[in-house]
Amino acid sequence: MDIAYIPSPSRGVLYLGPIPLRGYAFCIIIGVFVAVWLGNKRWVARGGRAGTVADIAVWAVPFGLVGGRLYHVITDYELYFSPGRNWVDAFKVWEGGLGIWGAIALGALGAWIGARRRGVAMPAYADAVAPGIAFAQAIGRWGNWFNQELYGRETHLPWALHITSSEGGRVPGYYHPTFLYESLWCVGVGFLVIWADRRFKLGHGRAFALYVAAYCVGRGWIEYMRVDDAHHILGLRLNDWTALIVFLLAVTYLIVSARMRPGREPVVEAGAAEGAEGAEAVEAKGDAPEGDKPEGKDEAKPEDGAAKPEQSEKAEPEDTAGTAPKVDMAKDTAEAKKG
């Protein structure tokens, strides 16, 4: 009996002459652009300068890629350093294998360096880019679809993922599309952070902490469904333990930060607010009509035929009160001769 299913691509790479175009890499690149674009819009809305998010991302993205790869290689070292394996494969990022935990941790370090160089507070920057990171993860997860990886237990649901490759120990069949579950969850997390940020005016890193906590909740149950090889501790996959610990840390930060530093940062980037106000003032001055100009700025022009201020003063009679009377010297001299 035929069932509905999600087909897997026949291959995850196309060749433009000798140049390979890999679906996994394209998903990562598109996700980065979306995160920077949305982060820039949110940063400017908070009073920051346009371009600051991209400048800091120049540091954060390379650090994040290195961190994500390091986490994957360390936690799955047997894929690269066990007998019969080639350790050079550890550098082949395009074949998949980026751990989000390492990507966020080392990416945050790179963002901190970039923020320090730019003179920007790291918590405010993290709040601005938080939903964009979630959307970037949602897009990046489709790279796993191109590589036919990160699927769950076998299922016959209408949205089952049809795995056709038998490389790397895969068994062709129909499985839970856990990559799709996580992609949809990340989209929900992104919209949750945007809503909560507008509703509660989150600041001082709390929007980023909400993103981390919400993602960990979804990653926990999705990770539990996966069937790929992983290290287990007390019956749970390593990533489940990581999600639990990071979730508790994020919630703790949310509570403590809200009590110690309520509200938002009044200024997220020094000089940005003053520059914006100055530009608005110049624009308003240039657009103001003649009748709306402030009083005292322009001298009033006298109408035709009106006396000038100096002429008006001469025409007015002098005030003789309190002054000595004038003496007619010629008259007084004549009267003296007669006498």
PDB file of C-alpha atoms in Angstrom, residues 2-155:
ATOM      1  CA  ASP A   2       1.406   3.344  -1.015  1.00  0.00           C
ATOM      2  CA  ILE A   3       1.531   6.050   1.661  1.00  0.00           C
ATOM      3  CA  ALA A   4       2.068   9.779   1.495  1.00  0.00           C
ATOM      4  CA  TYR A   5       5.543  10.871   2.469  1.00  0.00           C
ATOM      5  CA  ILE A   6       8.124  13.643   2.210  1.00  0.00           C
ATOM      6  CA  PRO A   7      10.600  12.701  -0.528  1.00  0.00           C
ATOM      7  CA  SER A   8      14.322  13.137  -0.024  1.00  0.00           C
ATOM      8  CA  PRO A   9      16.385  14.813  -2.741  1.00  0.00           C
ATOM      9  CA  SER A  10      18.243  12.424  -5.009  1.00  0.00           C
ATOM     10  CA  ARG A  11      21.430  14.328  -4.239  1.00  0.00           C
ATOM     11  CA  GLY A  12      22.456  17.230  -2.062  1.00  0.00           C
ATOM     12  CA  VAL A  13      24.957  18.830  -4.421  1.00  0.00           C
ATOM     13  CA  LEU A  14      24.842  20.254  -7.927  1.00  0.00           C
ATOM     14  CA  TYR A  15      27.878  21.093 -10.030  1.00  0.00           C
ATOM     15  CA  LEU A  16      28.341  24.325 -11.927  1.00  0.00           C
ATOM     16  CA  GLY A  17      31.243  23.088 -14.013  1.00  0.00           C
ATOM     17  CA  PRO A  18      33.912  22.165 -11.441  1.00  0.00           C
ATOM     18  CA  ILE A  19      32.216  24.236  -8.703  1.00  0.00           C
ATOM     19  CA  PRO A  20      30.018  22.248  -6.273  1.00  0.00           C
ATOM     20  CA  LEU A  21      26.795  23.928  -5.118  1.00  0.00           C
ATOM     21  CA  ARG A  22      25.783  22.213  -1.880  1.00  0.00           C
ATOM     22  CA  GLY A  23      22.276  22.524  -0.496  1.00  0.00           C
ATOM     23  CA  TYR A  24      23.523  22.364   3.101  1.00  0.00           C
ATOM     24  CA  ALA A  25      25.839  25.340   2.580  1.00  0.00           C
ATOM     25  CA  PHE A  26      23.145  27.378   0.836  1.00  0.00           C
ATOM     26  CA  CYS A  27      20.744  26.851   3.744  1.00  0.00           C
ATOM     27  CA  ILE A  28      23.369  28.083   6.215  1.00  0.00           C
ATOM     28  CA  ILE A  29      24.171  31.147   4.092  1.00  0.00           C
ATOM     29  CA  ILE A  30      20.509  32.083   3.607  1.00  0.00           C
ATOM     30  CA  GLY A  31      19.901  31.695   7.330  1.00  0.00           C
ATOM     31  CA  VAL A  32      22.784  34.053   8.143  1.00  0.00           C
ATOM     32  CA  PHE A  33      21.426  36.720   5.779  1.00  0.00           C
ATOM     33  CA  VAL A  34      17.954  36.474   7.329  1.00  0.00           C
ATOM     34  CA  ALA A  35      19.372  36.775  10.851  1.00  0.00           C
ATOM     35  CA  VAL A  36      21.457  39.856   9.964  1.00  0.00           C
ATOM     36  CA  TRP A  37      18.595  41.517   8.063  1.00  0.00           C
ATOM     37  CA  LEU A  38      16.055  41.065  10.855  1.00  0.00           C
ATOM     38  CA  GLY A  39      18.603  41.882  13.544  1.00  0.00           C
ATOM     39  CA  ASN A  40      19.440  45.153  11.789  1.00  0.00           C
ATOM     40  CA  LYS A  41      15.762  46.163  11.632  1.00  0.00           C
ATOM     41  CA  ARG A  42      15.295  45.450  15.326  1.00  0.00           C
ATOM     42  CA  TRP A  43      18.536  47.224  16.243  1.00  0.00           C
ATOM     43  CA  VAL A  44      17.589  50.389  14.372  1.00  0.00           C
ATOM     44  CA  ALA A  45      14.128  50.285  15.957  1.00  0.00           C
ATOM     45  CA  ARG A  46      15.809  50.225  19.374  1.00  0.00           C
ATOM     46  CA  GLY A  47      17.816  53.357  18.506  1.00  0.00           C
ATOM     47  CA  GLY A  48      21.007  51.831  17.112  1.00  0.00           C
ATOM     48  CA  ARG A  49      22.867  52.635  13.922  1.00  0.00           C
ATOM     49  CA  ALA A  50      22.184  50.812  10.673  1.00  0.00           C
ATOM     50  CA  GLY A  51      25.072  48.485   9.823  1.00  0.00           C
ATOM     51  CA  THR A  52      26.142  47.768  13.393  1.00  0.00           C
ATOM     52  CA  VAL A  53      24.577  44.295  13.390  1.00  0.00           C
ATOM     53  CA  ALA A  54      26.388  43.355  10.167  1.00  0.00           C
ATOM     54  CA  ASP A  55      29.698  44.685  11.469  1.00  0.00           C
ATOM     55  CA  ILE A  56      29.451  42.552  14.599  1.00  0.00           C
ATOM     56  CA  ALA A  57      28.210  39.548  12.596  1.00  0.00           C
ATOM     57  CA  VAL A  58      31.513  39.609  10.705  1.00  0.00           C
ATOM     58  CA  TRP A  59      33.017  38.396  13.975  1.00  0.00           C
ATOM     59  CA  ALA A  60      30.136  36.267  15.253  1.00  0.00           C
ATOM     60  CA  VAL A  61      29.493  34.119  12.157  1.00  0.00           C
ATOM     61  CA  PRO A  62      33.021  32.693  11.660  1.00  0.00           C
ATOM     62  CA  PHE A  63      33.337  32.044  15.389  1.00  0.00           C
ATOM     63  CA  GLY A  64      29.934  30.343  15.334  1.00  0.00           C
ATOM     64  CA  LEU A  65      30.848  28.065  12.435  1.00  0.00           C
ATOM     65  CA  VAL A  66      34.072  27.017  14.156  1.00  0.00           C
ATOM     66  CA  GLY A  67      32.272  26.481  17.464  1.00  0.00           C
ATOM     67  CA  GLY A  68      29.499  24.451  15.873  1.00  0.00           C
ATOM     68  CA  ARG A  69      31.979  22.200  14.093  1.00  0.00           C
ATOM     69  CA  LEU A  70      34.142  21.766  17.196  1.00  0.00           C
ATOM     70  CA  TYR A  71      31.144  20.691  19.277  1.00  0.00           C
ATOM     71  CA  HIS A  72      30.116  18.154  16.654  1.00  0.00           C
ATOM     72  CA  VAL A  73      33.610  16.722  16.223  1.00  0.00           C
ATOM     73  CA  ILE A  74      34.238  16.494  19.980  1.00  0.00           C
ATOM     74  CA  THR A  75      30.910  14.848  20.793  1.00  0.00           C
ATOM     75  CA  ASP A  76      31.102  12.490  17.772  1.00  0.00           C
ATOM     76  CA  TYR A  77      34.848  12.014  17.641  1.00  0.00           C
ATOM     77  CA  GLU A  78      34.536   8.343  16.675  1.00  0.00           C
ATOM     78  CA  LEU A  79      33.262   9.436  13.251  1.00  0.00           C
ATOM     79  CA  TYR A  80      36.657  10.965  12.494  1.00  0.00           C
ATOM     80  CA  PHE A  81      39.311   9.442  14.752  1.00  0.00           C
ATOM     81  CA  SER A  82      38.305   5.799  15.175  1.00  0.00           C
ATOM     82  CA  PRO A  83      40.045   3.026  13.185  1.00  0.00           C
ATOM     83  CA  GLY A  84      39.208   3.115   9.502  1.00  0.00           C
ATOM     84  CA  ARG A  85      38.167   6.772   9.614  1.00  0.00           C
ATOM     85  CA  ASN A  86      39.925   9.708   8.001  1.00  0.00           C
ATOM     86  CA  TRP A  87      40.550  12.595  10.401  1.00  0.00           C
ATOM     87  CA  VAL A  88      40.624  15.030   7.464  1.00  0.00           C
ATOM     88  CA  ASP A  89      36.853  14.592   7.227  1.00  0.00           C
ATOM     89  CA  ALA A  90      36.566  16.612  10.447  1.00  0.00           C
ATOM     90  CA  PHE A  91      37.179  19.739   8.361  1.00  0.00           C
ATOM     91  CA  LYS A  92      34.505  18.960   5.762  1.00  0.00           C
ATOM     92  CA  VAL A  93      31.804  21.233   7.148  1.00  0.00           C
ATOM     93  CA  TRP A  94      29.827  21.096   3.901  1.00  0.00           C
ATOM     94  CA  GLU A  95      29.020  17.446   4.548  1.00  0.00           C
ATOM     95  CA  GLY A  96      26.991  18.401   7.620  1.00  0.00           C
ATOM     96  CA  GLY A  97      27.654  18.362  11.316  1.00  0.00           C
ATOM     97  CA  LEU A  98      27.266  21.676  13.152  1.00  0.00           C
ATOM     98  CA  GLY A  99      26.313  21.553  16.826  1.00  0.00           C
ATOM     99  CA  ILE A 100      24.071  24.496  17.714  1.00  0.00           C
ATOM    100  CA  TRP A 101      25.382  24.521  21.286  1.00  0.00           C
ATOM    101  CA  GLY A 102      28.938  25.153  20.159  1.00  0.00           C
ATOM    102  CA  ALA A 103      27.800  27.578  17.458  1.00  0.00           C
ATOM    103  CA  ILE A 104      25.926  29.773  19.959  1.00  0.00           C
ATOM    104  CA  ALA A 105      28.669  29.591  22.599  1.00  0.00           C
ATOM    105  CA  LEU A 106      31.615  30.478  20.360  1.00  0.00           C
ATOM    106  CA  GLY A 107      29.472  32.754  18.201  1.00  0.00           C
ATOM    107  CA  ALA A 108      28.640  34.726  21.342  1.00  0.00           C
ATOM    108  CA  LEU A 109      32.360  35.107  21.993  1.00  0.00           C
ATOM    109  CA  GLY A 110      32.873  36.483  18.502  1.00  0.00           C
ATOM    110  CA  ALA A 111      29.897  38.828  18.928  1.00  0.00           C
ATOM    111  CA  TRP A 112      31.346  40.049  22.237  1.00  0.00           C
ATOM    112  CA  ILE A 113      34.635  40.905  20.520  1.00  0.00           C
ATOM    113  CA  GLY A 114      32.802  42.733  17.740  1.00  0.00           C
ATOM    114  CA  ALA A 115      30.560  44.560  20.203  1.00  0.00           C
ATOM    115  CA  ARG A 116      33.567  45.688  22.246  1.00  0.00           C
ATOM    116  CA  ARG A 117      35.238  47.054  19.138  1.00  0.00           C
ATOM    117  CA  ARG A 118      32.033  48.853  18.187  1.00  0.00           C
ATOM    118  CA  GLY A 119      31.336  50.167  21.694  1.00  0.00           C
ATOM    119  CA  VAL A 120      28.018  48.332  21.993  1.00  0.00           C
ATOM    120  CA  ALA A 121      26.580  46.558  25.029  1.00  0.00           C
ATOM    121  CA  MET A 122      26.463  42.815  24.349  1.00  0.00           C
ATOM    122  CA  PRO A 123      23.069  42.114  26.054  1.00  0.00           C
ATOM    123  CA  ALA A 124      21.282  44.702  23.905  1.00  0.00           C
ATOM    124  CA  TYR A 125      22.834  43.262  20.742  1.00  0.00           C
ATOM    125  CA  ALA A 126      21.837  39.734  21.764  1.00  0.00           C
ATOM    126  CA  ASP A 127      18.223  40.834  22.268  1.00  0.00           C
ATOM    127  CA  ALA A 128      18.128  42.379  18.789  1.00  0.00           C
ATOM    128  CA  VAL A 129      19.412  39.296  16.965  1.00  0.00           C
ATOM    129  CA  ALA A 130      17.628  36.614  19.038  1.00  0.00           C
ATOM    130  CA  PRO A 131      14.558  35.997  16.810  1.00  0.00           C
ATOM    131  CA  GLY A 132      16.714  36.197  13.687  1.00  0.00           C
ATOM    132  CA  ILE A 133      18.919  33.411  15.030  1.00  0.00           C
ATOM    133  CA  ALA A 134      15.841  31.251  15.547  1.00  0.00           C
ATOM    134  CA  PHE A 135      14.706  31.835  11.961  1.00  0.00           C
ATOM    135  CA  ALA A 136      18.241  31.121  10.733  1.00  0.00           C
ATOM    136  CA  GLN A 137      18.145  27.773  12.530  1.00  0.00           C
ATOM    137  CA  ALA A 138      14.792  27.002  10.929  1.00  0.00           C
ATOM    138  CA  ILE A 139      16.281  27.585   7.477  1.00  0.00           C
ATOM    139  CA  GLY A 140      19.549  25.823   8.265  1.00  0.00           C
ATOM    140  CA  ARG A 141      17.753  22.639   9.320  1.00  0.00           C
ATOM    141  CA  TRP A 142      16.696  22.095   5.728  1.00  0.00           C
ATOM    142  CA  GLY A 143      20.341  21.437   5.001  1.00  0.00           C
ATOM    143  CA  ASN A 144      19.844  18.161   6.885  1.00  0.00           C
ATOM    144  CA  TRP A 145      17.073  17.289   4.420  1.00  0.00           C
ATOM    145  CA  PHE A 146      19.510  17.706   1.524  1.00  0.00           C
ATOM    146  CA  ASN A 147      21.983  15.396   3.306  1.00  0.00           C
ATOM    147  CA  GLN A 148      19.314  12.851   4.360  1.00  0.00           C
ATOM    148  CA  GLU A 149      20.274  13.072   8.035  1.00  0.00           C
ATOM    149  CA  LEU A 150      18.834  13.784  11.480  1.00  0.00           C
ATOM    150  CA  TYR A 151      15.636  11.798  11.163  1.00  0.00           C
ATOM    151  CA  GLY A 152      13.690  10.039  13.896  1.00  0.00           C
ATOM    152  CA  ARG A 153      12.122   6.658  14.501  1.00  0.00           C
ATOM    153  CA  GLU A 154      10.333   4.726  11.806  1.00  0.00           C
ATOM    154  CA  THR A 155       6.766   5.838  11.132  1.00  0.00           C
TER     155      THR A 155
END
